[in-house]
Coordinates of C-alpha atoms in Angstrom, one line a residue:
X1 CA 72.7 130.6 101.6
X2 CA 76.0 131.6 99.4
X3 CA 78.4 129.5 98.5
X4 CA 82.0 130.3 96.8
X5 CA 83.1 127.8 94.6
X6 CA 86.1 126.9 92.9
X7 CA 86.8 123.8 90.4
X8 CA 90.2 122.3 89.3
X9 CA 91.2 119.7 87.0
X10 CA 94.7 117.8 85.8
X11 CA 95.8 115.3 83.7
X12 CA 98.3 114.6 86.3
X13 CA 101.9 113.4 85.9
X14 CA 101.0 110.3 84.2
X15 CA 97.8 109.8 82.1
X16 CA 98.2 110.6 78.6
X17 CA 94.7 112.0 78.5
X18 CA 92.2 113.1 81.1
X19 CA 89.0 110.8 81.4
X20 CA 87.9 113.0 84.4
X21 CA 85.0 115.3 84.2
X22 CA 83.1 118.0 86.5
X23 CA 79.9 120.1 86.2
X24 CA 79.0 123.3 88.3
X25 CA 75.4 123.7 87.4
X26 CA 72.9 126.0 88.2
X27 CA 69.8 127.9 86.5
X28 CA 70.7 130.6 84.3
X29 CA 68.0 132.9 85.0
X30 CA 69.9 133.4 88.3
X31 CA 72.4 135.4 86.4
X32 CA 75.3 132.8 86.8
X33 CA 77.1 130.7 83.8
X34 CA 75.9 127.2 83.8
X35 CA 79.6 125.7 84.0
X36 CA 81.7 128.1 85.9
X37 CA 85.3 127.3 87.3
X38 CA 84.9 129.5 90.0
X39 CA 81.9 131.2 91.3
X40 CA 79.9 132.8 94.3
X41 CA 76.6 131.1 93.9
X42 CA 73.8 132.4 95.8
X43 CA 71.6 129.3 96.8
X44 CA 67.8 130.0 95.9
X45 CA 64.8 128.2 94.1
X46 CA 66.1 124.7 93.1
X47 CA 69.6 125.4 94.1
X48 CA 72.8 123.8 92.5
X49 CA 74.3 120.6 91.2
X50 CA 77.7 119.9 91.5
X51 CA 79.2 116.7 90.0
X52 CA 82.4 114.9 89.3
X53 CA 83.0 111.9 87.0
X54 CA 85.5 109.5 86.8
X55 CA 85.9 107.6 83.3
X56 CA 87.6 104.2 83.3
X57 CA 88.3 102.3 79.9
X58 CA 91.8 103.9 78.5
X59 CA 91.6 103.7 74.8
X60 CA 88.1 102.4 75.4
X61 CA 86.4 105.9 76.0
X62 CA 86.5 106.4 79.6
X63 CA 86.4 109.8 79.2
X64 CA 83.4 109.8 77.0
X65 CA 81.5 107.6 79.8
X66 CA 82.6 110.6 82.1
X67 CA 81.2 113.0 79.7
X68 CA 77.9 111.2 79.0
X69 CA 77.4 110.7 82.9
X70 CA 78.0 114.7 83.2
X71 CA 75.3 115.7 80.0
X72 CA 72.8 113.5 81.3
X73 CA 72.8 114.5 85.0
X74 CA 73.0 118.1 84.1
X75 CA 70.7 118.8 81.6
X76 CA 67.7 117.0 83.5
X77 CA 68.9 119.6 86.5
X78 CA 69.4 122.2 84.6
X79 CA 65.8 121.7 82.5
X80 CA 64.1 120.7 85.9
X81 CA 60.6 122.5 86.1
X82 CA 59.2 121.4 89.4
X83 CA 61.4 120.7 92.3
X84 CA 60.6 117.9 94.8
X85 CA 59.7 119.6 98.4
X86 CA 61.4 117.2 100.1
X87 CA 64.6 115.7 101.1
X88 CA 63.4 112.2 100.2
X89 CA 62.4 113.6 96.6
X90 CA 65.3 115.1 95.9
X91 CA 67.2 112.2 96.6
X92 CA 65.0 109.9 94.7
X93 CA 65.2 112.1 91.8
X94 CA 69.2 112.2 91.8
X95 CA 69.4 108.8 92.0
X96 CA 67.0 108.2 89.0
X97 CA 69.0 110.9 87.2
X98 CA 72.1 108.4 87.8
X99 CA 70.6 105.3 86.6
X100 CA 69.4 107.1 83.7
X101 CA 72.6 108.1 82.9
X102 CA 73.8 104.7 83.4
X103 CA 71.4 103.4 80.6
X104 CA 72.7 106.1 78.5
X105 CA 76.5 104.7 78.2
X106 CA 75.3 101.5 78.1
X107 CA 73.6 102.2 75.2
X108 CA 76.0 104.3 73.6
X109 CA 78.4 101.4 74.4
X110 CA 76.6 98.9 72.1
X111 CA 76.2 101.2 69.0
X112 CA 79.8 101.9 69.1
X113 CA 81.5 98.5 69.5
X114 CA 85.0 100.4 69.9
X115 CA 83.8 102.1 73.1
X116 CA 82.2 99.0 74.9
X117 CA 83.6 98.5 78.4
X118 CA 83.6 101.9 78.8
X119 CA 82.4 103.1 82.2
X120 CA 82.7 105.6 85.0
X121 CA 82.3 106.3 89.0
X122 CA 80.2 109.8 90.0
X123 CA 79.2 112.1 93.0
X124 CA 76.7 114.5 92.5
X125 CA 76.0 117.2 95.1
X126 CA 72.6 119.0 95.0
X127 CA 72.7 121.8 97.6
X128 CA 69.5 123.4 98.6
X129 CA 68.2 125.7 101.3
X130 CA 71.0 124.9 103.9
X131 CA 71.0 121.5 102.9
X132 CA 73.0 119.2 100.6
X133 CA 72.0 116.1 99.2
X134 CA 74.8 113.6 97.8
X135 CA 74.5 110.5 95.8
X136 CA 77.7 108.4 94.4
X137 CA 78.6 105.6 92.5
X138 CA 82.1 103.8 92.7
X139 CA 85.0 106.0 94.6
X140 CA 84.6 109.4 94.0
X141 CA 84.3 110.8 97.5
X142 CA 82.6 114.1 98.9
X143 CA 84.2 115.4 102.1
X144 CA 82.9 117.8 104.7
X145 CA 85.1 119.7 106.3
X146 CA 83.9 121.1 109.9
X147 CA 85.2 122.0 113.2
X148 CA 84.6 119.1 115.6
X149 CA 83.1 116.7 112.2
X150 CA 84.2 113.0 112.5
X151 CA 82.9 109.7 111.9
X152 CA 82.4 108.5 115.4
X153 CA 82.4 104.6 113.9
X154 CA 85.9 105.2 113.1
X155 CA 87.6 106.7 116.0
X156 CA 86.1 104.0 117.8
X157 CA 87.6 101.3 115.8
X158 CA 90.9 103.1 114.9
X159 CA 91.5 105.9 117.4
X160 CA 91.0 109.8 116.8
X161 CA 93.7 109.9 114.0
X162 CA 91.6 108.3 112.2
X163 CA 88.2 110.3 113.0
X164 CA 88.2 112.7 109.7
X165 CA 87.1 110.7 106.5
X166 CA 85.3 110.9 103.7
X167 CA 81.2 111.4 104.0
X168 CA 80.8 108.9 101.1
X169 CA 81.8 105.2 101.9
X170 CA 83.9 103.6 98.8
X171 CA 82.1 101.0 96.7
X172 CA 85.1 98.8 96.8
X173 CA 86.1 95.8 99.0
X174 CA 88.5 97.3 100.1
X175 CA 86.5 99.8 102.1
X176 CA 84.6 97.2 103.0
X177 CA 87.2 95.8 105.2
X178 CA 87.3 99.6 106.7
X179 CA 83.9 99.5 107.5
X180 CA 84.3 95.8 109.2
X181 CA 87.6 97.4 111.3
X182 CA 90.2 95.2 109.5
X183 CA 92.1 98.0 108.0
X184 CA 91.7 101.5 108.7
X185 CA 91.1 104.4 106.2
X186 CA 95.1 105.2 105.5
X187 CA 95.8 101.5 104.8
X188 CA 93.0 101.4 102.4
X189 CA 94.7 104.2 100.6
X190 CA 98.1 102.2 100.3
X191 CA 96.2 98.9 99.4
X192 CA 97.6 97.4 96.4
X193 CA 93.9 96.4 95.5
X194 CA 92.6 99.9 96.2
X195 CA 91.8 100.3 92.7
X196 CA 89.1 97.7 92.4
X197 CA 85.6 98.9 92.2
X198 CA 82.0 97.4 93.1
X199 CA 80.0 99.7 91.2
X200 CA 80.5 102.2 88.2
X201 CA 77.7 103.6 85.7
X202 CA 78.0 101.9 82.2
X203 CA 78.5 98.2 83.3
X204 CA 75.8 96.4 80.9
X205 CA 76.2 93.0 83.5
X206 CA 75.5 95.0 86.8
X207 CA 73.4 98.0 87.1
X208 CA 74.7 100.6 90.0
X209 CA 73.0 100.6 93.3
X210 CA 73.9 104.3 94.1
X211 CA 74.3 105.4 97.7
X212 CA 73.5 108.7 99.1
X213 CA 73.1 110.8 102.4
X214 CA 72.0 114.3 103.5
X215 CA 73.7 117.1 104.8
X216 CA 72.4 120.1 106.8
X217 CA 75.3 122.7 106.1
X218 CA 76.3 125.7 108.3
X219 CA 78.3 128.6 107.9
X220 CA 82.2 128.4 107.4
X221 CA 81.4 124.8 106.3
X222 CA 83.8 123.7 103.5
X223 CA 83.0 120.6 101.5
X224 CA 84.9 118.7 98.5
X225 CA 84.2 116.5 95.6
X226 CA 86.9 114.8 93.7
X227 CA 88.4 111.8 91.9
X228 CA 90.5 109.2 93.4
X229 CA 93.4 111.0 91.7
X230 CA 92.9 113.5 94.9
X231 CA 91.9 110.7 97.7
X232 CA 94.4 107.8 96.3
X233 CA 97.2 110.6 96.5
X234 CA 96.5 112.6 99.6
X235 CA 95.7 111.1 103.2
X236 CA 92.5 112.3 105.0
X237 CA 94.8 113.8 107.5
X238 CA 96.5 115.9 104.9
X239 CA 93.4 117.0 103.1
X240 CA 91.9 118.5 106.6
X241 CA 95.4 120.1 107.4
X242 CA 95.2 121.8 103.8
X243 CA 91.6 122.8 103.8
X244 CA 91.3 123.7 106.7
X245 CA 94.3 126.0 106.8
X246 CA 93.4 129.6 108.1
X247 CA 94.2 132.6 105.6
X248 CA 93.9 130.5 102.5
X249 CA 90.8 131.4 100.1
X250 CA 89.1 128.5 98.3
X251 CA 90.6 128.6 94.7
X252 CA 94.4 128.8 96.5
X253 CA 92.8 125.7 98.6
X254 CA 91.9 123.8 96.0
X255 CA 94.9 124.6 93.9
X256 CA 97.2 123.5 96.9
X257 CA 95.2 120.0 96.8
X258 CA 96.3 119.4 93.0
X259 CA 100.0 120.2 93.5
X260 CA 100.1 118.3 96.3
X261 CA 98.4 115.1 94.5
X262 CA 100.9 115.7 92.0
X263 CA 103.9 115.9 94.4
X264 CA 102.9 112.6 95.6
X265 CA 103.2 110.8 92.3
X266 CA 100.0 112.0 90.0
X267 CA 99.3 108.7 89.0
X268 CA 96.0 109.7 87.9
X269 CA 93.9 112.5 86.1
X270 CA 92.8 114.5 89.8
X271 CA 89.4 116.6 89.7
X272 CA 88.5 118.7 92.6
X273 CA 85.3 120.7 93.4
X274 CA 85.9 122.7 96.7
X275 CA 83.2 124.7 98.2
X276 CA 82.7 127.1 101.1
X277 CA 79.4 128.3 103.2
X278 CA 80.0 132.3 103.5
X279 CA 76.6 132.7 104.4
X280 CA 74.2 130.8 106.0
X281 CA 73.4 129.1 109.4
X282 CA 75.4 129.6 112.4
X283 CA 75.1 126.2 113.7
X284 CA 73.4 123.5 111.5
X285 CA 71.6 120.3 112.8
X286 CA 73.6 117.4 113.6
X287 CA 74.8 114.8 111.3
X288 CA 73.0 112.0 112.9
X289 CA 75.2 109.2 111.1
X290 CA 77.2 109.1 108.3
X291 CA 75.8 106.4 105.3
X292 CA 76.4 102.6 106.1
X293 CA 77.2 100.3 103.1
X294 CA 75.0 97.6 104.0
X295 CA 76.1 94.4 101.5
X296 CA 74.3 91.7 99.8
X297 CA 77.2 89.5 97.9
X298 CA 76.1 88.0 94.6
X299 CA 77.6 87.8 91.0
X300 CA 81.8 87.4 92.3
X301 CA 83.6 89.2 89.7
X302 CA 86.5 92.0 90.3
X303 CA 86.4 95.3 88.4
X304 CA 89.6 96.8 88.0
X305 CA 89.6 100.7 87.6
X306 CA 92.5 100.3 84.7
X307 CA 90.9 99.3 82.5
X308 CA 87.2 98.2 82.9
X309 CA 86.7 96.7 80.0
X310 CA 89.2 93.8 80.0
X311 CA 88.5 93.0 83.7
X312 CA 84.9 92.5 82.2
X313 CA 86.3 90.1 79.9
X314 CA 89.0 88.5 82.3
X315 CA 92.0 89.7 80.9
X316 CA 94.5 92.9 81.3
X317 CA 97.0 94.0 79.1
X318 CA 100.6 94.5 80.3
X319 CA 103.3 96.2 77.8
X320 CA 106.7 95.2 78.2
X321 CA 109.6 96.7 79.3
X322 CA 112.7 95.4 77.3
X323 CA 115.6 94.5 79.2
X324 CA 118.3 94.3 76.0
X325 CA 118.9 96.6 73.4
X326 CA 117.0 94.7 70.7
X327 CA 113.8 93.8 72.3
X328 CA 110.3 95.8 71.1
X329 CA 108.0 96.5 73.6
X330 CA 105.1 94.9 72.5
X331 CA 101.2 94.1 74.2
X332 CA 101.2 90.6 76.2
X333 CA 98.0 89.6 77.9
X334 CA 97.9 88.9 81.9
X335 CA 95.4 86.9 83.3
X336 CA 93.4 88.3 85.7
X337 CA 91.7 85.9 88.2
X338 CA 88.2 87.6 89.8
X339 CA 88.5 87.9 94.0
X340 CA 86.6 85.2 95.6
X341 CA 84.6 88.0 98.1
X342 CA 84.2 90.8 95.4
X343 CA 80.3 91.4 94.9
X344 CA 78.1 93.9 94.0
X345 CA 77.3 96.3 96.8
X346 CA 73.6 97.0 97.2
X347 CA 72.4 100.0 99.5
X348 CA 69.7 98.7 101.6
X349 CA 69.5 101.6 104.1
X350 CA 68.2 104.8 104.4
X351 CA 70.0 107.3 106.7
X352 CA 67.8 110.4 108.2
X353 CA 68.6 113.0 110.7
X354 CA 66.8 111.4 113.4
X355 CA 69.1 108.3 113.7
X356 CA 66.0 106.2 112.2
X357 CA 67.3 103.2 109.2
X358 CA 64.9 101.4 107.4
X359 CA 66.1 98.5 105.5
X360 CA 64.5 96.9 102.6
X361 CA 66.3 94.0 102.9
X362 CA 63.6 90.8 103.2
X363 CA 64.1 87.6 105.1
X364 CA 64.3 86.0 101.9
X365 CA 66.8 87.9 100.5
X366 CA 68.9 87.3 103.2
X367 CA 68.8 83.6 102.4
X368 CA 70.1 84.1 99.3
X369 CA 72.9 85.9 99.7
X370 CA 75.8 83.6 98.8
X371 CA 78.4 82.6 101.4
X372 CA 82.6 83.7 100.4
X373 CA 85.4 82.8 101.6
X374 CA 87.3 84.9 104.5
X375 CA 90.0 86.9 103.0
X376 CA 93.0 88.0 104.6
X377 CA 93.4 92.2 104.6
X378 CA 96.1 94.2 105.5
X379 CA 99.3 96.1 103.9
X380 CA 101.6 94.1 102.1
X381 CA 104.7 96.4 100.7
X382 CA 106.1 94.3 98.3
X383 CA 102.1 93.4 96.6
X384 CA 101.9 97.7 96.8
X385 CA 105.4 98.3 95.1
X386 CA 104.6 95.6 92.5
X387 CA 101.0 96.7 91.6
X388 CA 102.1 100.4 91.5
X389 CA 104.7 99.6 89.3
X390 CA 102.6 97.9 87.3
X391 CA 100.5 100.9 86.8
X392 CA 103.0 103.1 86.3
X393 CA 104.3 101.1 83.2
X394 CA 100.9 99.8 82.1
X395 CA 99.1 102.8 81.5
X396 CA 101.7 104.7 80.0
X397 CA 103.3 102.2 77.7
X398 CA 99.7 100.7 77.0
X399 CA 99.0 103.9 74.9
X400 CA 101.5 103.4 72.0
X401 CA 102.7 99.4 72.1
X402 CA 100.3 97.9 69.8
X403 CA 100.9 101.1 67.5
X404 CA 104.4 101.2 67.1
X405 CA 104.2 97.0 66.5
X406 CA 101.9 98.0 63.8
X407 CA 103.8 100.5 62.2
X408 CA 107.0 99.0 62.5
X409 CA 105.7 95.4 60.8
X410 CA 103.9 97.5 58.1
X411 CA 107.3 100.0 57.2
X412 CA 110.5 98.3 58.9
X413 CA 112.5 101.0 57.1
X414 CA 110.7 104.1 58.9
X415 CA 113.3 105.9 60.6
X416 CA 111.0 107.3 62.7
X417 CA 109.2 104.1 63.6
X418 CA 112.8 102.7 64.4
X419 CA 113.7 105.7 66.6
X420 CA 110.5 105.2 68.7
X421 CA 111.3 101.3 69.1
X422 CA 114.9 102.7 70.3
X423 CA 113.4 104.9 72.5
X424 CA 111.4 102.6 74.4
X425 CA 114.3 100.0 74.5
X426 CA 116.5 102.6 76.0
X427 CA 113.9 103.7 78.6
X428 CA 113.1 100.3 79.3
X429 CA 116.6 99.3 80.2
X430 CA 116.8 102.6 82.6
X431 CA 114.0 101.4 84.6
X432 CA 114.7 97.6 84.7
X433 CA 118.5 99.0 86.1
X434 CA 116.4 101.0 88.7
X435 CA 114.0 98.5 89.9
X436 CA 116.9 95.7 89.8
X437 CA 118.9 97.3 92.9
X438 CA 115.5 96.6 95.2
X439 CA 115.2 93.1 94.2
X440 CA 112.3 93.7 91.7
X441 CA 112.5 92.4 87.9
X442 CA 110.7 92.9 84.4
X443 CA 110.4 89.7 83.3
X444 CA 110.5 89.1 79.2
X445 CA 106.6 88.4 79.4
X446 CA 105.7 91.7 81.0
X447 CA 105.5 90.5 84.8
X448 CA 106.7 92.4 87.2
X449 CA 108.6 89.5 89.6
X450 CA 111.1 89.5 93.3
X451 CA 114.4 88.7 92.5
X452 CA 115.4 85.5 94.4
X453 CA 118.9 86.1 94.3
X454 CA 118.7 89.7 96.1
X455 CA 117.6 91.2 99.1
X456 CA 113.9 92.7 98.4
X457 CA 114.4 96.2 99.5
X458 CA 111.4 99.0 99.7
X459 CA 111.1 101.4 96.7
X460 CA 111.7 104.7 98.1
X461 CA 109.4 107.6 96.6
X462 CA 112.4 109.5 94.8
X463 CA 112.8 106.2 93.0
X464 CA 109.3 106.2 91.6
X465 CA 109.6 110.0 90.6
X466 CA 112.6 108.6 88.7
X467 CA 110.4 105.9 86.5
X468 CA 107.7 108.6 85.9
X469 CA 110.3 111.1 84.4
X470 CA 111.6 108.6 82.4
X471 CA 108.4 107.1 81.1
X472 CA 107.1 110.9 80.7
X473 CA 109.9 112.0 78.7
X474 CA 109.9 108.6 76.2
X475 CA 106.1 109.2 75.9
X476 CA 106.9 113.0 74.8
X477 CA 109.5 111.8 72.2
X478 CA 107.7 108.9 71.0
X479 CA 104.1 110.6 70.5
X480 CA 104.9 112.7 67.6
X481 CA 106.9 109.7 66.0
X482 CA 104.0 107.6 65.6
X483 CA 101.5 110.2 65.0
X484 CA 99.4 110.0 61.8

């Protein structure tokens, strides 16, 4: 079997640093570089390993967590001498490597307190013979593009238009509601709590419980690994339309996906690995079923994707947009209450080609599942816009607010620091004016509120793009002023 592979990684339009990482790894003896961005790979021997990791933690080294996960797993693969001969053996090995990567990230966090709280999601695909074994933790995804492939359970729940969906199921409370039939995948993508996940590598308090699936591949199949910087900005429908478009090679398709994610806002780092089976079986064995996430809920505690360490401590840092010319943008703390029904997802099912499923959930385990309160799920437009505004403001300004405050206090007469403060104030006033037109107010304590005296309106995409540009332009001017 031969694969045509291309990978792309992009900062997006909002983030100042890139916390994503990826690898395409294959034994060097086969004459292919270990970490190519583009390659035509002949799958033989132990195969090849593809991986995407999406770090969390911002200034607390999310990019370090992603790098540690990539290095830890890829090095084990490259050093592997005796390849398991069964699908189950390969799956067990990948899960084991992922757990070891988790332990390494936790260990690093203990050694370097400044990095405590960092974590990463991960999706790993081991391609061998005519199969791919996928193991994942968090909300990084694996998609299969094959004519006629749909997730039948979604067709039955939501209709034909939602049949195409990721093979992987996000470890998130929002995706749990998709599996229950309460909201469809597109509503989940736009949900104001879509950034909350239940699992990550690096959480010292809750070890991950990776999920997995094994798929037979056939000629002309395309498959994709990505961070949520792509899947959060581009609908499944558009992913299918672009990836299956005739006349586009793999690199062109990959870059088009990245460009579209940026056009739609680019709120996060974007990482994509796209592969096409150019030489393989004419027809693969049918996929019996995609993975089912069967949950045991315990230790309720929400993990916010941005940023993870603040969620673990129960507070999030939100930096203030000034409404007046003499107001400085300094950090404020915002209490975050854990969601009532969020817990740890445990994969207790084993999915085989023959459609059999074995569960390791004992009767005693079932008795220990705590009862949780019912949450009403659905798309709340006002909460969605409020959350999107917060992400824009906090993610960009949080990189500079504390530094500006400290520097200004030490050297209040420094012209560069004064200019930085003025730039922040000016951009804050401009953003506040834009939002006020739609009934949204930025209060002096850093919270986004609705204007009770005005009609609250939907915020058009063009306005978000204006806000992005204001923040981006401001940060470009501020960065050199506060560099030490």
